[in-house]
Every structure is written in structure tokens, then in C-alpha cells.
Coordinates of C-alpha atoms in Angstrom, one line a residue:
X12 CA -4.7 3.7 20.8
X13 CA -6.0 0.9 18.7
X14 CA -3.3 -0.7 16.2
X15 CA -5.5 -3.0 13.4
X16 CA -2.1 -4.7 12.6
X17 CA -2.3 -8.0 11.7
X18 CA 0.4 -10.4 13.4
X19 CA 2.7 -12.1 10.5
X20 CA 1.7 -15.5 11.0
X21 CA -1.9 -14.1 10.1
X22 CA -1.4 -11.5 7.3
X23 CA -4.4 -12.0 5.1
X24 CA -3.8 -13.0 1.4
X25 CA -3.2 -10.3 -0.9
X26 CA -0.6 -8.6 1.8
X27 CA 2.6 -9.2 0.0
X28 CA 0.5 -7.5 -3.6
X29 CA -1.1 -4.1 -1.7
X30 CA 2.7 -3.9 -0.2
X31 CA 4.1 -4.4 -3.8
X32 CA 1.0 -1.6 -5.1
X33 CA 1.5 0.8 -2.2
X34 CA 5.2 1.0 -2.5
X35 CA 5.1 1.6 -6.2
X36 CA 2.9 4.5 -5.8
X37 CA 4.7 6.2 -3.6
X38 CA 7.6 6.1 -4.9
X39 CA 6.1 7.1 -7.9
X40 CA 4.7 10.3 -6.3
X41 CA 7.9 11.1 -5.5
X42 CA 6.8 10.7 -1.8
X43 CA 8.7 9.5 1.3
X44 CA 6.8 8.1 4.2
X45 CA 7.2 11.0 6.2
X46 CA 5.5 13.0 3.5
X47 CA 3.1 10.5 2.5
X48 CA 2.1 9.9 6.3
X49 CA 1.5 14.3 6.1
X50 CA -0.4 14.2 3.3
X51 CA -3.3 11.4 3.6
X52 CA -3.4 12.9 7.8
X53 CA -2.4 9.2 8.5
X54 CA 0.6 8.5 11.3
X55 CA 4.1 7.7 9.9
X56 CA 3.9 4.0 11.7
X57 CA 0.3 3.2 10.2
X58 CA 2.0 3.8 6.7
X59 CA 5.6 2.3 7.5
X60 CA 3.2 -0.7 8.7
X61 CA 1.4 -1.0 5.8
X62 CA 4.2 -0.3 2.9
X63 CA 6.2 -3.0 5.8
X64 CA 3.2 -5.4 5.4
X65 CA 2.5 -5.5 9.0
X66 CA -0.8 -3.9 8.9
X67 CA -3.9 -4.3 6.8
X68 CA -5.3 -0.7 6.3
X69 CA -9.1 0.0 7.1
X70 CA -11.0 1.3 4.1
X71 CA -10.9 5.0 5.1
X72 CA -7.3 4.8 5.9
X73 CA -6.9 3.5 2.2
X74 CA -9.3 6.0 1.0
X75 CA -7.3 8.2 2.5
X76 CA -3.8 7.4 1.5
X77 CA -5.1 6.8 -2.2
X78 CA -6.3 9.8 -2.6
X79 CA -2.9 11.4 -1.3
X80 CA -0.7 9.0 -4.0
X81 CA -3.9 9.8 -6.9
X82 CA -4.8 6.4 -7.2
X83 CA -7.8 4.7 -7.2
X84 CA -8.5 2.9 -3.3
X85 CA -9.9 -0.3 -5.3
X86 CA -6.7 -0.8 -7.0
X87 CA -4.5 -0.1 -4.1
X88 CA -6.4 -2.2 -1.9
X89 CA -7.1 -5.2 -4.6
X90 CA -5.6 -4.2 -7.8
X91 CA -8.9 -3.7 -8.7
X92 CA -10.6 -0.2 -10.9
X93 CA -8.6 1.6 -12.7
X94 CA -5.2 1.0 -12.7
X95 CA -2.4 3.8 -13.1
X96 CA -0.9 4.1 -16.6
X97 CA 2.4 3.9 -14.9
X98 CA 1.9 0.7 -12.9
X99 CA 3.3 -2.3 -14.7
X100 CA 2.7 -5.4 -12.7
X101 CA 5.4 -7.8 -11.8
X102 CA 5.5 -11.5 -12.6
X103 CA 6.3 -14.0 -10.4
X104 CA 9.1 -15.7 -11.1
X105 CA 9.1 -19.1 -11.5
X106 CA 10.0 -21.6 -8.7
X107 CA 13.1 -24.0 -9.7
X108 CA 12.5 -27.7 -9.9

């Protein structure tokens, strides 16, 4: 079987926000992993992986699990399209002198 993770010490940019997204919508679908990993047809360690920010979905895996959370994949993936009316982005907080 072919893993697409990414190793750590090369996670692209943008990991640590489509971990922050993914989680959010889950857990706002009232979904646990197991249950999300049923619904899109995806294996529970690709999505504890990804929500774990170990692995960098391919786009029909996102497709996939978007559709099972009901939201968009360009959001999920980017925060990009249309985002949910629930979703309320977190700042970053600022760093101390």
C-alpha cells in the first residue's frame, strides 16, 4: 500500500491550517474519526493522519472527506470557496517580545 504521508520535517505550508479546518468540521458534524473514516470510504489512519497533520490528502481523498463533513474541498484544503457559516477562524496569537 502506498502512504502519501509527508515526513514532519517536510510538511508543506498550510499543514498546521487544513489540520486546524479538518478538525473543526468534524467535530462539528458531530463525527468521530471512526465514523468519519466510514462515511467518506477513506481508512481510519489516512484520516487520523491527516486531522494528526502527518499526511497531506490527495484531491479525491479531500473530495471525498469534504463531501462526508458538507463542506466545500477548496475550503478544506485552502480555506478557500465558500466557507461554512459556522467556521470562525482563529487568530494567531501574538509572539512575546
Amino acid at each position: 500500500m502506498t502512504r502519501s504521508a509527508t515526513p514532519n520535517a517536510n510538511t508543506p505550508q498550510g499543514a498546521s491550517e487544513l489540520k486546524r479546518r479538518f478538525r473543526k468540521a468534524r467535530e462539528h458534524a458531530g463525527l468521530t474519526l471512526r465514523e468519519l473514516a466510514t462515511k467518506s470510504g477513506q481508512p481510519l489512519s489516512t484520516i487520523t493522519d491527516i486531522e494528526g497533520g502527518r499526511r497531506m490528502p490527495r484531491i479525491n481523498t479531500l473530495e471525498k472527506i469534504a463531501q462526508a463533513l458538507r463542506v466545500s474541498s477548496g475550503w478544506l484544503a485552502y480555506g478557500d470557496g465558500i466557507q461554512p457559516d459556522w467556521y470562525t477562524p482563529t487568530e494567531p496569537k501574538p509572539e512575546a517580545p
